[in-house]
Coordinates of C-alpha atoms and ligand atoms in Angstrom, one line a residue:
M5 CA 22.3 -1.6 6.3
K6 CA 20.8 -0.3 9.5
V7 CA 17.9 -1.8 11.5
L8 CA 16.1 0.2 14.1
V9 CA 14.3 -1.6 17.0
T10 CA 11.8 0.7 18.7
D11 CA 9.7 -1.3 21.1
G12 CA 12.1 -3.6 22.8
L13 CA 13.1 -7.0 21.5
S14 CA 14.4 -9.9 23.6
A15 CA 18.2 -10.2 23.7
E16 CA 18.3 -13.3 21.5
G17 CA 16.6 -11.4 18.7
L18 CA 19.0 -8.5 18.9
E19 CA 21.9 -10.9 18.8
I20 CA 20.7 -12.5 15.6
L21 CA 20.5 -9.0 14.0
R22 CA 24.0 -8.1 15.3
Q23 CA 25.4 -11.4 13.9
A24 CA 23.9 -10.9 10.4
P25 CA 26.5 -9.9 7.8
G26 CA 26.2 -6.3 6.8
L27 CA 23.6 -5.3 9.4
E28 CA 24.0 -2.7 12.0
V29 CA 21.4 -2.7 14.8
E30 CA 20.2 0.2 17.0
A31 CA 17.7 -0.3 19.8
K32 CA 15.9 2.9 20.7
K33 CA 12.9 2.5 23.0
G34 CA 10.3 5.1 23.8
L35 CA 11.0 7.5 20.8
S36 CA 8.2 10.1 20.3
P37 CA 6.6 10.1 16.9
E38 CA 8.5 13.3 16.1
E39 CA 11.8 11.8 17.2
L40 CA 11.2 8.7 15.2
Q41 CA 10.3 10.7 12.1
A42 CA 13.5 12.6 12.4
V43 CA 15.7 9.4 12.3
I44 CA 13.7 6.9 10.3
G45 CA 15.3 8.1 7.0
E46 CA 18.6 6.4 8.1
Y47 CA 17.2 2.8 8.3
E48 CA 16.6 0.0 5.9
G49 CA 14.8 -2.1 8.5
L50 CA 12.4 -1.2 11.4
I51 CA 11.3 -3.7 14.1
V52 CA 8.3 -2.9 16.3
R53 CA 5.9 -4.5 18.7
S54 CA 2.5 -2.7 19.3
A55 CA 3.6 0.6 20.8
T56 CA 5.2 2.2 17.8
K57 CA 2.6 3.5 15.3
V58 CA 4.0 3.2 11.8
T59 CA 1.8 5.8 10.1
A60 CA 1.8 7.1 6.5
E61 CA 3.4 10.3 7.8
L62 CA 6.3 8.4 9.3
L63 CA 6.7 6.3 6.2
A64 CA 6.9 9.5 4.1
Q65 CA 10.2 10.2 5.8
A66 CA 11.4 6.5 5.5
D67 CA 13.4 6.9 2.2
R68 CA 15.6 3.9 2.7
L69 CA 13.2 1.6 4.5
R70 CA 12.7 -1.8 2.9
V71 CA 11.2 -3.9 5.7
I72 CA 9.0 -3.4 8.7
G73 CA 9.0 -6.4 11.1
R74 CA 6.2 -6.7 13.7
A75 CA 7.3 -8.9 16.6
G76 CA 3.7 -10.3 17.1
V77 CA 0.6 -11.0 15.1
G78 CA -1.6 -7.9 14.7
V79 CA -0.3 -5.4 12.2
D80 CA -3.0 -2.8 13.0
N81 CA -0.3 -0.4 14.3
V82 CA 1.3 -0.4 10.8
D83 CA -0.2 1.4 7.8
V84 CA 0.2 -1.6 5.6
S85 CA -1.2 0.1 2.5
A86 CA 1.1 3.1 2.8
A87 CA 4.0 0.7 3.3
T88 CA 3.0 -1.4 0.3
Q89 CA 2.7 1.7 -1.9
R90 CA 6.3 2.6 -0.9
G91 CA 7.4 -1.0 -1.7
I92 CA 8.2 -1.8 1.9
V93 CA 7.6 -5.4 3.0
V94 CA 5.6 -5.8 6.2
M95 CA 6.2 -9.0 8.1
N96 CA 4.8 -10.4 11.3
T97 CA 5.3 -13.6 13.3
P98 CA 2.1 -15.7 13.1
G99 CA 2.0 -18.4 15.7
G100 CA 5.0 -17.0 17.7
N101 CA 2.9 -15.9 20.6
S102 CA -0.3 -17.9 20.1
L103 CA 0.3 -20.3 23.0
A104 CA 0.8 -17.4 25.4
A105 CA -2.4 -15.7 24.2
A106 CA -4.3 -19.0 24.4
E107 CA -3.1 -19.6 27.9
L108 CA -4.1 -16.1 29.0
T109 CA -7.6 -16.8 27.5
I110 CA -8.0 -19.9 29.5
A111 CA -6.7 -18.1 32.6
M112 CA -9.3 -15.4 32.0
I113 CA -12.1 -18.0 31.7
L114 CA -11.2 -19.5 35.0
A115 CA -10.5 -16.2 36.7
L116 CA -14.0 -15.0 35.6
S117 CA -15.6 -18.1 36.8
R118 CA -14.1 -18.1 40.2
H119 CA -13.7 -14.3 40.7
L120 CA -10.0 -14.6 41.3
P121 CA -9.0 -10.9 41.0
Q122 CA -11.9 -9.7 43.1
A123 CA -11.4 -12.4 45.7
T124 CA -7.7 -11.5 45.9
Q125 CA -8.5 -7.9 46.6
S126 CA -11.0 -8.8 49.2
V127 CA -8.6 -11.1 51.1
R128 CA -5.9 -8.4 50.9
A129 CA -8.4 -6.0 52.4
G130 CA -8.7 -8.3 55.4
K131 CA -12.1 -9.7 54.4
W132 CA -13.3 -13.4 54.2
E133 CA -16.3 -13.2 51.8
K134 CA -16.8 -16.9 50.9
S135 CA -20.5 -16.6 49.8
K136 CA -19.9 -13.4 47.8
F137 CA -17.5 -15.2 45.5
M138 CA -19.5 -18.3 44.8
G139 CA -18.2 -19.5 41.4
T140 CA -19.4 -21.3 38.3
Q141 CA -18.1 -24.6 37.0
V142 CA -16.6 -24.5 33.5
A143 CA -16.8 -28.2 32.7
E144 CA -19.9 -29.0 30.6
K145 CA -20.4 -25.4 29.7
T146 CA -20.4 -24.2 26.1
L147 CA -17.5 -22.1 24.9
G148 CA -18.1 -20.2 21.7
I149 CA -15.0 -19.1 19.8
V150 CA -15.1 -16.4 17.2
G151 CA -12.1 -16.9 14.9
L152 CA -10.6 -20.4 14.8
G153 CA -7.1 -19.5 13.7
N154 CA -3.8 -20.1 15.5
I155 CA -5.0 -18.9 18.9
G156 CA -8.6 -20.0 18.6
R157 CA -7.5 -23.5 17.9
L158 CA -5.2 -23.6 20.9
V159 CA -7.9 -22.3 23.1
A160 CA -10.3 -24.9 21.8
E161 CA -7.8 -27.8 22.5
R162 CA -7.4 -26.5 26.1
A163 CA -11.1 -25.9 26.7
L164 CA -11.8 -29.4 25.5
G165 CA -9.3 -30.6 28.1
L166 CA -11.4 -28.7 30.7
K167 CA -14.4 -30.7 29.5
M168 CA -16.1 -27.7 28.0
S169 CA -18.1 -28.2 24.8
V170 CA -16.6 -26.0 22.1
I171 CA -18.4 -24.4 19.1
A172 CA -16.9 -21.8 16.8
Y173 CA -17.6 -19.4 14.1
D174 CA -15.0 -18.7 11.4
P175 CA -16.1 -18.0 7.8
F176 CA -12.8 -19.4 6.6
V177 CA -12.9 -22.7 8.4
T178 CA -15.0 -25.6 7.1
K179 CA -17.2 -27.9 9.3
E180 CA -14.8 -30.8 8.6
A181 CA -11.7 -28.9 9.6
G182 CA -13.5 -27.9 12.9
L183 CA -14.6 -31.4 13.6
K184 CA -11.0 -32.7 13.2
I185 CA -10.1 -30.8 16.3
G186 CA -13.4 -31.5 18.2
V187 CA -15.1 -28.2 17.4
E188 CA -18.5 -27.8 15.9
M189 CA -18.7 -24.9 13.4
K190 CA -21.8 -22.7 13.7
E191 CA -23.2 -19.6 12.2
L192 CA -22.6 -16.5 14.3
D193 CA -26.2 -16.2 15.5
E194 CA -26.3 -19.7 16.8
L195 CA -23.0 -19.3 18.4
F196 CA -24.2 -16.2 20.2
A197 CA -27.4 -17.9 21.3
R198 CA -25.7 -21.1 22.7
S199 CA -22.4 -19.8 24.3
D200 CA -22.0 -19.7 28.0
Y201 CA -18.6 -18.2 27.4
L202 CA -17.7 -16.3 24.3
T203 CA -14.1 -15.6 23.4
L204 CA -12.8 -13.5 20.5
H205 CA -9.8 -14.6 18.4
L206 CA -10.3 -12.8 15.1
P207 CA -8.5 -9.8 13.5
K208 CA -9.7 -6.3 13.8
T209 CA -10.9 -5.2 10.3
E210 CA -13.6 -2.7 9.1
E211 CA -16.1 -5.5 9.2
T212 CA -15.2 -6.9 12.7
K213 CA -15.0 -3.6 14.5
N214 CA -17.8 -3.3 17.2
L215 CA -18.7 -7.0 16.8
I216 CA -19.8 -7.0 20.4
R217 CA -22.3 -4.2 20.8
A218 CA -25.8 -3.7 22.3
E219 CA -27.5 -5.3 19.3
T220 CA -25.4 -8.4 19.2
I221 CA -25.4 -8.7 23.0
A222 CA -29.2 -8.8 22.8
R223 CA -28.9 -12.0 20.6
M224 CA -26.6 -13.7 23.2
K225 CA -27.6 -16.2 25.9
P226 CA -28.5 -14.2 29.1
G227 CA -25.6 -14.5 31.6
V228 CA -23.0 -15.0 28.9
R229 CA -19.3 -14.4 29.9
I230 CA -17.2 -12.5 27.3
I231 CA -13.4 -12.7 27.0
N232 CA -11.5 -10.5 24.6
C233 CA -7.8 -11.2 24.2
A234 CA -7.8 -10.2 20.5
R235 CA -8.3 -6.5 19.8
G236 CA -10.1 -3.8 21.8
E237 CA -12.0 -2.3 18.8
L238 CA -13.9 -5.6 18.5
V239 CA -16.0 -4.6 21.5
N240 CA -18.1 -1.5 22.1
E241 CA -17.0 -0.8 25.7
A242 CA -20.0 1.4 26.6
D243 CA -22.5 -1.2 25.4
L244 CA -20.7 -4.0 27.2
A245 CA -20.5 -1.9 30.4
A246 CA -24.3 -1.4 30.2
A247 CA -24.9 -5.1 29.7
L248 CA -22.5 -6.0 32.6
N249 CA -24.3 -3.5 34.9
S250 CA -27.7 -4.9 34.0
G251 CA -26.5 -8.5 34.4
R252 CA -27.4 -9.4 30.8
V253 CA -23.7 -10.2 30.5
A254 CA -22.6 -12.0 33.7
A255 CA -18.9 -11.1 33.5
A256 CA -16.2 -10.0 31.1
A257 CA -12.4 -10.2 30.8
M258 CA -10.5 -7.7 28.7
D259 CA -6.8 -7.9 27.8
V260 CA -7.2 -5.3 25.1
F261 CA -8.8 -1.9 24.7
A262 CA -9.9 0.4 21.9
K263 CA -7.3 2.9 23.2
E264 CA -4.2 1.6 24.8
P265 CA -3.4 2.5 27.5
P266 CA -7.1 3.2 28.0
G267 CA -6.9 5.9 30.7
E268 CA -10.6 5.8 31.3
S269 CA -13.1 3.1 30.2
P270 CA -16.8 2.7 31.1
L271 CA -15.9 -0.9 31.9
F272 CA -13.8 0.1 34.9
G273 CA -16.9 0.9 36.9
C274 CA -18.2 -2.8 36.4
E275 CA -17.4 -5.0 39.4
N276 CA -17.9 -8.1 37.2
A277 CA -15.2 -7.2 34.7
I278 CA -11.5 -8.0 35.0
F279 CA -8.6 -6.6 33.1
T280 CA -5.0 -7.1 32.0
P281 CA -2.8 -4.6 30.2
H282 CA -2.5 -6.3 26.9
L283 CA -0.5 -9.2 28.4
G284 CA -1.6 -11.9 25.8
A285 CA 1.9 -12.2 24.4
S286 CA 3.8 -11.4 27.6
T287 CA 5.5 -14.6 28.5
D288 CA 9.3 -15.0 28.4
E289 CA 8.8 -17.9 25.9
A290 CA 6.5 -16.0 23.6
Q291 CA 8.7 -12.9 23.6
S292 CA 11.8 -14.9 22.8
S293 CA 10.0 -16.8 20.1
V294 CA 8.7 -13.7 18.3
A295 CA 12.0 -11.9 18.7
L296 CA 13.9 -14.8 17.2
A297 CA 11.4 -15.1 14.4
I298 CA 11.3 -11.5 13.4
A299 CA 15.0 -11.0 13.7
E300 CA 15.6 -13.9 11.4
Q301 CA 12.9 -12.9 9.0
V302 CA 14.1 -9.2 8.8
S303 CA 17.8 -10.2 8.4
D304 CA 17.0 -12.9 5.9
Y305 CA 15.2 -10.4 3.8
L306 CA 17.8 -7.6 4.0
V307 CA 20.7 -10.0 3.6
R308 CA 19.4 -12.6 1.2
G309 CA 16.1 -11.2 -0.1
T310 CA 14.0 -14.1 1.4
I311 CA 10.5 -13.1 2.2
R312 CA 8.7 -15.0 4.9
N313 CA 5.4 -14.1 6.7
A314 CA 4.9 -10.9 4.8
V315 CA 1.4 -9.6 5.0
N316 CA 1.8 -7.7 1.7
F317 CA 3.8 -10.2 -0.4
P318 CA 3.4 -14.0 -0.9
S319 CA 5.8 -15.8 1.5
V320 CA 8.7 -17.6 -0.1
S321 CA 11.0 -19.8 1.8
G322 CA 14.8 -19.6 1.4
E323 CA 14.9 -22.9 -0.6
V324 CA 12.0 -22.0 -2.8
M325 CA 13.5 -18.6 -3.4
I326 CA 16.6 -20.2 -4.8
Q327 CA 14.5 -22.2 -7.2
I328 CA 12.2 -19.4 -8.3
R329 CA 14.7 -16.6 -8.5
P330 CA 15.6 -17.4 -12.1
Y331 CA 11.8 -17.2 -13.0
L332 CA 11.6 -13.8 -11.1
N333 CA 14.5 -12.6 -13.2
L334 CA 13.0 -13.9 -16.4
A335 CA 9.6 -12.4 -15.7
E336 CA 10.9 -9.1 -14.7
R337 CA 13.0 -8.8 -17.9
M338 CA 10.1 -9.9 -20.0
G339 CA 7.8 -7.4 -18.3
S340 CA 10.4 -4.7 -18.8
L341 CA 11.0 -5.6 -22.5
L342 CA 7.3 -5.5 -23.2
G343 CA 6.6 -2.4 -21.1
Q344 CA 9.3 -0.5 -23.0
M345 CA 7.8 -1.5 -26.3
L346 CA 4.3 -0.3 -25.4
T347 CA 3.2 3.3 -25.2
C348 CA 0.6 2.6 -22.5
L349 CA -0.6 -0.2 -20.3
D350 CA -3.8 -2.1 -20.0
D351 CA -5.1 -5.3 -18.4
V352 CA -2.5 -8.0 -18.2
T353 CA -2.7 -11.8 -18.5
L354 CA 0.2 -14.0 -17.3
E355 CA 0.1 -17.5 -18.6
Y356 CA 2.3 -20.1 -16.8
S357 CA 2.8 -23.5 -18.2
G358 CA 5.0 -26.5 -17.3
E359 CA 7.4 -26.9 -14.4
V360 CA 7.0 -23.3 -13.2
V361 CA 3.5 -24.1 -11.9
K362 CA 5.0 -26.3 -9.3
F363 CA 5.7 -23.1 -7.4
D364 CA 3.5 -20.3 -6.2
T365 CA 3.5 -18.2 -9.3
R366 CA 2.3 -15.0 -7.5
P367 CA 5.8 -13.7 -6.8
V368 CA 6.6 -14.3 -10.5
T369 CA 3.6 -12.2 -11.4
H370 CA 4.8 -9.4 -9.1
A371 CA 8.2 -9.5 -10.8
A372 CA 6.6 -9.3 -14.3
L373 CA 4.4 -6.3 -13.1
K374 CA 7.5 -4.6 -11.7
G375 CA 9.2 -4.8 -15.1
L376 CA 6.1 -3.7 -17.0
I377 CA 5.1 -0.8 -14.7
Q378 CA 8.6 0.4 -14.0
A379 CA 8.9 1.0 -17.8
H380 CA 6.2 3.6 -17.5
L381 CA 6.9 5.3 -14.1
D382 CA 9.9 7.2 -12.7
I383 CA 9.3 6.3 -9.1
P384 CA 10.9 3.1 -7.8
I385 CA 8.7 0.1 -8.3
N386 CA 9.5 -3.2 -6.6
Y387 CA 8.0 -6.6 -6.2
V388 CA 5.9 -5.4 -3.2
N389 CA 4.3 -2.2 -4.6
A390 CA 4.0 -3.3 -8.3
P391 CA 0.5 -4.9 -7.8
A392 CA -0.6 -1.9 -5.8
Y393 CA 0.4 0.4 -8.6
A394 CA -1.4 -1.8 -11.1
R395 CA -4.6 -1.7 -9.1
Q396 CA -4.3 2.0 -8.6
R397 CA -4.2 2.4 -12.4
G398 CA -7.2 0.1 -12.9
I399 CA -5.0 -2.6 -14.5
K400 CA -6.6 -6.0 -14.0
V401 CA -4.1 -8.8 -13.6
I402 CA -5.2 -12.4 -14.6
E403 CA -3.1 -15.4 -14.0
T404 CA -3.6 -18.8 -15.7
T405 CA -1.6 -21.9 -15.0
T406 CA -1.4 -25.3 -16.7
E407 CA 1.1 -28.1 -16.1
E408 CA 1.0 -28.9 -19.9
T409 CA 3.6 -27.6 -22.2
Q410 CA 4.5 -28.1 -25.8
E411 CA 8.1 -27.2 -26.6
F412 CA 9.5 -25.9 -23.3
T413 CA 9.8 -27.3 -19.9
S414 CA 8.4 -24.0 -18.6
L415 CA 6.9 -21.2 -20.5
I416 CA 5.7 -17.8 -19.3
T417 CA 3.6 -15.6 -21.5
I418 CA 2.7 -12.0 -20.8
K419 CA -0.1 -10.4 -22.7
V420 CA -1.2 -6.8 -22.5
H421 CA -4.8 -6.3 -23.6
G422 CA -6.7 -3.5 -25.2
Q423 CA -3.7 -2.3 -27.2
H424 CA -3.4 -1.6 -30.9
E425 CA 0.3 -1.7 -31.0
E426 CA 2.6 -4.0 -32.9
V427 CA 3.7 -6.1 -29.9
Q428 CA 1.3 -7.0 -27.1
E429 CA 2.6 -10.4 -26.2
I430 CA 5.9 -11.9 -25.2
A431 CA 6.8 -15.4 -24.2
G432 CA 9.9 -16.5 -22.3
T433 CA 11.6 -19.6 -20.8
L434 CA 14.7 -20.7 -19.0
F435 CA 17.5 -22.5 -20.7
G436 CA 19.6 -24.8 -18.5
K437 CA 17.3 -23.9 -15.5
R438 CA 18.5 -20.3 -15.1
N439 CA 19.3 -18.6 -18.3
P440 CA 16.4 -16.3 -19.4
R441 CA 15.4 -16.5 -23.1
I442 CA 12.7 -14.7 -25.0
V443 CA 11.2 -17.2 -27.3
R444 CA 8.3 -15.3 -28.9
V445 CA 7.6 -11.6 -29.5
G446 CA 4.3 -10.6 -30.9
G447 CA 3.8 -14.0 -32.6
I448 CA 7.3 -14.3 -34.0
I449 CA 9.4 -17.1 -32.7
L450 CA 13.1 -16.5 -31.9
D451 CA 15.7 -17.2 -29.2
A452 CA 16.9 -14.0 -27.7
V453 CA 18.8 -13.1 -24.5
P454 CA 17.0 -10.3 -22.5
E455 CA 20.1 -8.6 -21.2
G456 CA 21.7 -5.1 -21.4
S457 CA 20.9 -2.8 -24.3
V458 CA 18.7 -4.4 -26.9
I459 CA 17.5 -2.9 -30.2
V460 CA 14.3 -4.5 -31.3
I461 CA 13.7 -4.1 -35.0
R462 CA 10.7 -5.2 -37.1
N463 CA 11.3 -5.3 -40.9
H464 CA 10.0 -6.8 -44.1
D465 CA 11.7 -10.1 -44.7
K466 CA 13.8 -9.0 -47.7
P467 CA 17.4 -9.6 -48.6
G468 CA 20.0 -7.1 -47.4
V469 CA 18.3 -5.9 -44.2
I470 CA 20.7 -7.7 -41.8
G471 CA 23.7 -6.5 -43.7
N472 CA 22.5 -2.9 -43.7
L473 CA 21.8 -3.0 -39.9
G474 CA 25.2 -4.4 -39.1
A475 CA 27.0 -1.9 -41.4
T476 CA 25.2 1.1 -39.9
L477 CA 25.9 0.0 -36.3
G478 CA 29.5 -0.8 -37.1
K479 CA 29.9 2.6 -38.8
H480 CA 29.0 4.2 -35.5
G481 CA 31.3 2.0 -33.4
I482 CA 28.4 0.0 -31.9
N483 CA 29.5 -3.5 -31.3
I484 CA 26.9 -6.3 -31.7
G485 CA 27.0 -8.9 -29.0
Q486 CA 24.2 -11.1 -30.3
F487 CA 21.9 -10.9 -33.2
K488 CA 18.7 -13.0 -33.0
L489 CA 16.1 -13.2 -35.7
G490 CA 12.7 -14.7 -36.2
R491 CA 10.3 -14.4 -39.1
Q492 CA 6.7 -15.1 -40.0
G493 CA 4.4 -14.2 -42.9
G494 CA 6.8 -11.9 -44.7
Q495 CA 7.9 -10.0 -41.6
A496 CA 10.9 -10.5 -39.4
L497 CA 11.9 -9.4 -35.9
C498 CA 15.5 -8.9 -34.8
M499 CA 16.7 -8.5 -31.2
V500 CA 20.2 -7.1 -31.3
N501 CA 22.2 -7.0 -28.1
V502 CA 24.6 -4.2 -28.4
D503 CA 27.7 -3.6 -26.1
S504 CA 26.8 0.1 -25.8
P505 CA 23.4 1.8 -26.3
A506 CA 22.9 3.4 -29.7
P507 CA 22.3 7.2 -29.5
P508 CA 19.0 8.5 -30.9
E509 CA 20.5 9.7 -34.2
V510 CA 21.8 6.2 -34.9
L511 CA 18.3 4.7 -34.1
E512 CA 16.9 7.3 -36.5
E513 CA 19.4 6.2 -39.2
L514 CA 18.3 2.6 -38.7
R515 CA 14.7 3.6 -39.1
K516 CA 15.5 5.1 -42.5
L517 CA 17.1 1.9 -43.9
P518 CA 15.1 0.1 -46.6
N519 CA 12.5 -2.4 -45.4
I520 CA 12.6 -1.3 -41.8
I521 CA 9.1 -1.1 -40.1
S522 CA 10.1 0.0 -36.6
V523 CA 13.1 0.3 -34.4
R524 CA 13.0 0.6 -30.6
Q525 CA 15.8 0.3 -28.1
V526 CA 15.2 -1.1 -24.6
K527 CA 17.4 -1.3 -21.6
L528 CA 17.3 -4.5 -19.5
D529 CA 19.5 -4.7 -16.4
Ligands
NAD603 P1 -5.1 -15.9 13.0 O1 -4.9 -15.2 11.7 O2 -4.3 -17.2 13.1 O3 -6.6 -16.3 13.2 C1 -7.6 -15.4 13.0 C2 -8.8 -16.2 12.5 O4 -9.9 -15.2 12.5 C3 -8.7 -16.8 11.2 O5 -8.9 -18.2 11.2 C4 -9.7 -16.1 10.3 O6 -10.3 -16.9 9.4 C5 -10.7 -15.7 11.4 N1 -11.6 -14.6 10.9 C6 -11.3 -13.6 10.1 N2 -12.4 -12.8 9.9 C7 -13.3 -13.3 10.7 C8 -14.7 -12.9 11.0 N3 -15.2 -11.9 10.4 N4 -15.4 -13.7 11.9 C9 -14.8 -14.8 12.4 N5 -13.6 -15.2 12.2 C10 -12.8 -14.4 11.4 O7 -4.7 -14.9 14.1 P2 -4.3 -15.3 15.6 O8 -2.9 -15.4 15.7 O9 -5.1 -16.5 16.1 O10 -4.8 -14.0 16.4 C11 -6.1 -13.7 16.6 C12 -6.2 -12.3 17.2 O11 -5.5 -12.2 18.4 C13 -5.7 -11.2 16.3 O12 -6.5 -10.0 16.4 C14 -4.4 -10.8 17.0 O13 -4.0 -9.5 16.7 C15 -4.7 -11.0 18.4 N6 -3.6 -11.3 19.3 C16 -3.6 -10.7 20.6 C17 -2.6 -11.0 21.5 C18 -2.6 -10.3 22.8 O14 -1.6 -10.0 23.3 N7 -3.7 -10.1 23.4 C19 -1.6 -11.8 21.1 C20 -1.6 -12.4 19.8 C21 -2.6 -12.1 19.0
MLT604 C1 -0.1 -9.5 18.8 O1 -0.8 -9.1 18.0 O2 0.9 -10.2 18.6 C2 -0.3 -9.1 20.2 O3 -1.2 -8.1 20.4 C3 0.9 -9.1 21.1 C4 1.7 -7.8 21.0 O4 1.2 -6.7 21.0 O5 2.9 -7.9 20.9

């Protein structure tokens, strides 16, 4: 398998990829979008930082690509939904460069307060302008943090060390969690009104774009200082420039821009603004940490199938993967069996009970959906794109979990709703921790092995049916590996594992036997 690294990765990261069994690594920096499109079809893995734009057009050429690794946090340079649709895992390295970004933020707060870049320029120009560069003390000032995630928290800790009082707005962090680290959680308006310094540490999304604009600046404390080491699009540069020029905002520090490199920006004309060229993650330590992390994650996925820090798939550690793999296998086979028996799909419920609920069941659901949906589509479905295909087709997926079980240590039930077909429901379990078994099909209890070619037969529970089935298959040289039978209320269901698939004419002959209700052959890998 080949991995392409396009934006430069520290040597330690490249070495991990080179050492991974079965991986071949190529580092090609500075490829144009056209050059990248021309070669991307050769690679199973792609590792980028922020320069490479992984667009839907690029992905349309990426026939072999299985994983995109982003050595950093923001995945806004990757079209994650296009990747998901193609079943490509997108991974990032949360936390790997947080300290570097937090330290830059603190450096920005101090540099703004003491005019360090402007004073440096002035001294270099032979001037000695002490009164021009009168500064502001940061201790006892209020720092407002928007986004109290990995970086926001590290900034808070450091600002508390500088004796600032720290408040934050983050819709996903509770008051209690904030207080634990000495931060008071506030609503956004109160944060705007109270902050002497306002620093952004939230992701860029459709909702957060333009968070800092004329209308929000008007709600801020006059003379506020604004720091953006998150994403450029969070700030309307023209509105901020106007506020800097009028003095409504005392100063601003920008590490990131709506367009990078920005070329021109209205902010460049503001003397009270300082800039860095997206240096938040640029320390040796951070680069080595994200490079090691992404190299390990990408190689673990390609070599061992372990998914960590994926933004489009629930993360599963190596140890957990070993434990849940048998459930993934069971759920996929159950989904496939049910999918092949149905003529169309509708909303799906997955019921998990017993030991299986000790684990995050979402990957198991992905596996069941893969089996179900693949049975109805020719394009390749995998664990990553299966939920996207279900959503696209309006199929609602409901999961229920309970620790209680009756007969089995773990039981998975898949129900497809809104159908009027014979079989809409199937239940399965693991025997001996890893051997998949189907234990109920459409209300009939049995004990069948979901493997290889299986003929599923419904019949009236009358003498002679099994003999006729065996004789017909035998007559055509089709060997029966296993024959499992269940019955209820005068009907029976057989699952017959055959060594070679029965041709259509043999299936037709089986259908014509006395007391047969239906015959369907499914293929389970
Ligand atoms: P994170 O996911 O750990 O934290 C982001 C926080 O933002 C989360 O706690 C989330 O709940 C919160 N959030 C989400 N929507 C919000 C909203 N509407 N309002 C307020 N808070 C909201 O991410 P992180 O690692 O701390 O990164 C934060 C930002 O910094 C990201 O945009 C990332 O891309 C950027 N970043 C920049 C650099 C750089 O070089 N300048 C380096 C690393 C990260
Ligand atoms: C990130 O999101 O990790 C940062 O923007 C740093 C980088 O671009 O590598």
